[in-house]
């Protein structure tokens, strides 16, 4: 019975030793696996730290980008305001330019009308001057004819007086010549010599304007030459 017990104990010891050896091997495997897992945890910790650093850098970059966007938005708003100001100024300048063009056109139109009016007045002045010259020439011709007529009559009277032979006939002829001379003077009494001063005194306002314009034109022509 003791042998059997001893064998049974030895068997149990061997089984226990085997279990211990298996446990040791299992423990070694577990330790190895634990060490591997710890290495993985350390590597994962490093990766997490790297990711945290990357996330922090990205967050900082995002903040920088947001600030840059805000600054760009402010600059864009300022540029937009400046652009609107420039557009308003340009519109005001264009309006002033249109007003200036309209004023210039009106002045040009007024100048054309003034030139046309001055040309008309010059033509009227020239026509009036021609009329005055013709009238003066006619007066001169009439006066000259009157003088010639009177001189011819006086010559004829003197000739008749020289041809008288008797005192009676001479007296009769003298009376007759005096009567003829009186009649001729009465016929030409309405013809009078008219001076330039007389013509100036009786000129109309239109003639005055025409004369002044002609004098102005003559002065300008004299100045240019």
Coordinates of C-alpha atoms in Angstrom, one line a residue:
X1 CA 0.0 0.0 0.0
X2 CA 2.9 2.4 0.7
X3 CA 4.4 1.7 -2.7
X4 CA 1.1 2.5 -4.3
X5 CA 0.8 5.7 -2.4
X6 CA 4.4 6.6 -3.1
X7 CA 3.8 6.0 -6.8
X8 CA 0.6 7.9 -6.6
X9 CA 2.5 10.8 -4.9
X10 CA 5.3 10.7 -7.4
X11 CA 2.8 10.7 -10.2
X12 CA 1.1 13.6 -8.6
X13 CA 4.4 15.4 -8.1
X14 CA 5.4 14.8 -11.7
X15 CA 2.0 16.0 -12.8
X16 CA 2.4 19.0 -10.6
X17 CA 5.9 19.6 -11.9
X18 CA 4.5 19.3 -15.4
X19 CA 1.8 21.8 -14.5
X20 CA 4.4 24.1 -13.0
X21 CA 6.5 23.8 -16.1
X22 CA 3.5 24.5 -18.3
X23 CA 2.6 27.3 -16.0
X24 CA 6.1 28.7 -16.2
X25 CA 6.0 28.4 -20.0
X26 CA 2.6 30.0 -20.1
X27 CA 3.8 32.7 -17.7
X28 CA 6.8 33.3 -20.0
X29 CA 4.6 33.5 -23.0
X30 CA 2.2 35.8 -21.1
X31 CA 5.1 38.0 -20.1
X32 CA 6.4 38.0 -23.6
X33 CA 3.0 38.9 -24.9
X34 CA 2.6 41.5 -22.2
X35 CA 6.0 43.0 -23.1
X36 CA 5.0 43.0 -26.7
X37 CA 1.7 44.7 -25.8
X38 CA 3.5 47.2 -23.7
X39 CA 5.8 48.0 -26.6
X40 CA 2.7 48.4 -28.8
X41 CA 1.2 50.7 -26.1
X42 CA 4.4 52.7 -26.0
X43 CA 4.4 53.0 -29.8
X44 CA 0.7 53.9 -29.7
X45 CA 1.5 56.5 -27.0
X46 CA 4.2 57.9 -29.3
X47 CA 1.7 58.0 -32.2
X48 CA -0.9 59.6 -30.0
X49 CA 1.7 62.2 -28.9
X50 CA 2.6 62.8 -32.5
X51 CA -1.1 63.1 -33.5
X52 CA -1.7 65.5 -30.6
X53 CA 1.3 67.6 -31.8
X54 CA 0.0 67.5 -35.4
X55 CA -3.5 68.4 -34.2
X56 CA -2.1 71.3 -32.1
X57 CA -0.1 72.5 -35.2
X58 CA -3.2 72.2 -37.4
X59 CA -5.3 74.0 -34.8
X60 CA -2.6 76.8 -34.8
X61 CA -2.6 76.9 -38.6
X62 CA -6.4 77.0 -38.6
X63 CA -6.4 79.9 -36.2
X64 CA -3.8 81.7 -38.4
X65 CA -5.9 81.0 -41.5
X66 CA -9.0 82.3 -39.7
X67 CA -7.1 85.5 -38.7
X68 CA -5.8 85.8 -42.3
X69 CA -9.4 85.4 -43.6
X70 CA -10.7 88.0 -41.2
X71 CA -7.9 90.4 -42.2
X72 CA -8.7 89.6 -45.9
X73 CA -12.4 90.2 -45.3
X74 CA -11.6 93.5 -43.6
X75 CA -9.3 94.5 -46.4
X76 CA -11.9 93.4 -49.0
X77 CA -14.5 95.5 -47.2
X78 CA -12.2 98.5 -47.2
X79 CA -11.3 98.0 -50.8
X80 CA -15.0 97.7 -51.6
X81 CA -15.7 101.0 -49.8
X82 CA -12.8 102.7 -51.6
X83 CA -14.1 101.3 -54.9
X84 CA -17.6 102.7 -54.2
X85 CA -16.1 106.0 -53.3
X86 CA -14.1 106.1 -56.6
X87 CA -17.3 105.1 -58.5
X88 CA -19.2 107.9 -56.9
X89 CA -16.4 110.4 -57.7
X90 CA -16.3 109.1 -61.2
X91 CA -20.0 109.6 -61.6
X92 CA -19.8 113.1 -60.2
X93 CA -16.9 113.9 -62.6
X94 CA -18.9 112.5 -65.5
X95 CA -21.9 114.6 -64.5
X96 CA -19.7 117.7 -64.3
X97 CA -18.2 116.8 -67.7
X98 CA -21.7 116.5 -69.3
X99 CA -22.7 119.9 -67.7
X100 CA -19.5 121.5 -69.1
X101 CA -20.1 120.0 -72.5
X102 CA -23.7 121.3 -72.5
X103 CA -22.5 124.8 -71.4
X104 CA -19.8 124.7 -74.1
X105 CA -22.4 123.8 -76.7
X106 CA -24.7 126.6 -75.5
X107 CA -21.8 129.1 -75.6
X108 CA -20.8 127.9 -79.1
X109 CA -24.4 128.2 -80.3
X110 CA -24.6 131.7 -78.8
X111 CA -21.3 132.6 -80.4
X112 CA -22.6 131.3 -83.8
X113 CA -25.7 133.4 -83.3
X114 CA -23.6 136.5 -82.4
X115 CA -21.4 136.0 -85.4
X116 CA -24.4 135.6 -87.6
X117 CA -26.0 138.7 -86.2
X118 CA -22.7 140.6 -86.6
X119 CA -22.5 139.5 -90.2
X120 CA -26.0 140.6 -90.8
X121 CA -25.3 144.0 -89.2
X122 CA -22.2 144.3 -91.3
X123 CA -24.1 143.6 -94.4
X124 CA -26.7 146.1 -93.3
X125 CA -24.0 148.6 -92.5
X126 CA -22.4 148.0 -95.9
X127 CA -25.7 148.4 -97.6
X128 CA -26.4 151.6 -95.6
X129 CA -23.0 152.9 -96.4
X130 CA -23.6 152.2 -100.1
X131 CA -26.9 154.1 -99.9
X132 CA -25.3 157.0 -98.1
X133 CA -22.5 157.1 -100.7
X134 CA -25.0 156.9 -103.5
X135 CA -27.0 159.7 -101.9
X136 CA -23.9 161.8 -101.3
X137 CA -22.8 161.1 -104.9
X138 CA -26.2 162.1 -106.2
X139 CA -26.1 165.3 -104.1
X140 CA -22.7 166.1 -105.5
X141 CA -23.8 165.4 -109.0
X142 CA -26.9 167.5 -108.5
X143 CA -24.9 170.3 -107.0
X144 CA -22.4 170.1 -109.9
X145 CA -25.2 170.2 -112.4
X146 CA -26.7 173.1 -110.6
X147 CA -23.4 175.0 -110.7
X148 CA -22.9 174.1 -114.3
X149 CA -26.4 175.3 -115.2
X150 CA -26.0 178.6 -113.3
X151 CA -22.6 179.1 -114.9
X152 CA -24.1 178.4 -118.4
X153 CA -26.9 180.9 -117.8
X154 CA -24.5 183.5 -116.4
X155 CA -22.3 183.0 -119.5
X156 CA -25.3 183.3 -121.8
X157 CA -26.4 186.5 -120.0
X158 CA -22.9 188.0 -120.2
X159 CA -22.8 187.1 -123.9
X160 CA -26.2 188.8 -124.5
X161 CA -25.1 191.8 -122.5
X162 CA -22.0 192.1 -124.7
X163 CA -24.1 191.8 -127.8
X164 CA -26.4 194.7 -126.9
X165 CA -26.1 197.7 -129.3
X166 CA -28.5 200.4 -127.9
X167 CA -29.0 201.5 -124.3
X168 CA -32.7 200.8 -124.5
X169 CA -32.2 197.3 -125.8
X170 CA -29.4 196.8 -123.2
X171 CA -31.7 197.9 -120.4
X172 CA -34.5 195.7 -121.7
X173 CA -32.1 192.8 -122.1
X174 CA -30.7 193.4 -118.6
X175 CA -34.2 193.2 -117.1
X176 CA -35.0 190.1 -119.0
X177 CA -31.7 188.4 -118.0
X178 CA -32.3 189.4 -114.4
X179 CA -35.8 187.9 -114.6
X180 CA -34.4 184.7 -116.1
X181 CA -31.7 184.6 -113.4
X182 CA -34.3 185.0 -110.7
X183 CA -36.5 182.3 -112.2
X184 CA -33.5 179.9 -112.4
X185 CA -32.6 180.6 -108.8
X186 CA -36.1 180.0 -107.7
X187 CA -36.1 176.7 -109.6
X188 CA -32.9 175.5 -108.0
X189 CA -33.7 176.9 -104.5
X190 CA -34.8 173.5 -103.2
X191 CA -31.4 172.0 -104.2
X192 CA -29.0 172.5 -101.3
X193 CA -25.5 171.2 -100.6
X194 CA -25.6 168.6 -97.8
X195 CA -22.5 168.1 -95.7
X196 CA -21.4 164.9 -94.0
X197 CA -22.3 166.4 -90.6
X198 CA -25.9 166.9 -91.9
X199 CA -26.0 163.3 -93.0
X200 CA -24.8 162.2 -89.5
X201 CA -27.4 164.3 -87.8
X202 CA -30.2 162.7 -89.8
X203 CA -29.0 159.1 -89.7
X204 CA -31.3 156.4 -88.3
X205 CA -30.3 154.1 -85.4
X206 CA -29.8 151.3 -87.9
X207 CA -27.5 153.5 -89.9
X208 CA -25.6 154.4 -86.7
X209 CA -25.1 150.7 -85.8
X210 CA -24.0 149.9 -89.3
X211 CA -21.6 152.8 -89.4
X212 CA -20.0 151.9 -86.0
X213 CA -19.6 148.2 -87.1
X214 CA -17.9 149.3 -90.3
X215 CA -15.6 151.6 -88.4
X216 CA -14.7 148.8 -86.0
X217 CA -14.1 146.4 -89.0
X218 CA -11.8 149.1 -90.6
X219 CA -9.9 149.5 -87.4
X220 CA -9.4 145.7 -87.1
X221 CA -8.3 145.5 -90.7
X222 CA -5.8 148.4 -90.1
X223 CA -4.5 146.7 -86.9
X224 CA -3.9 143.4 -88.7
X225 CA -2.1 144.9 -91.6

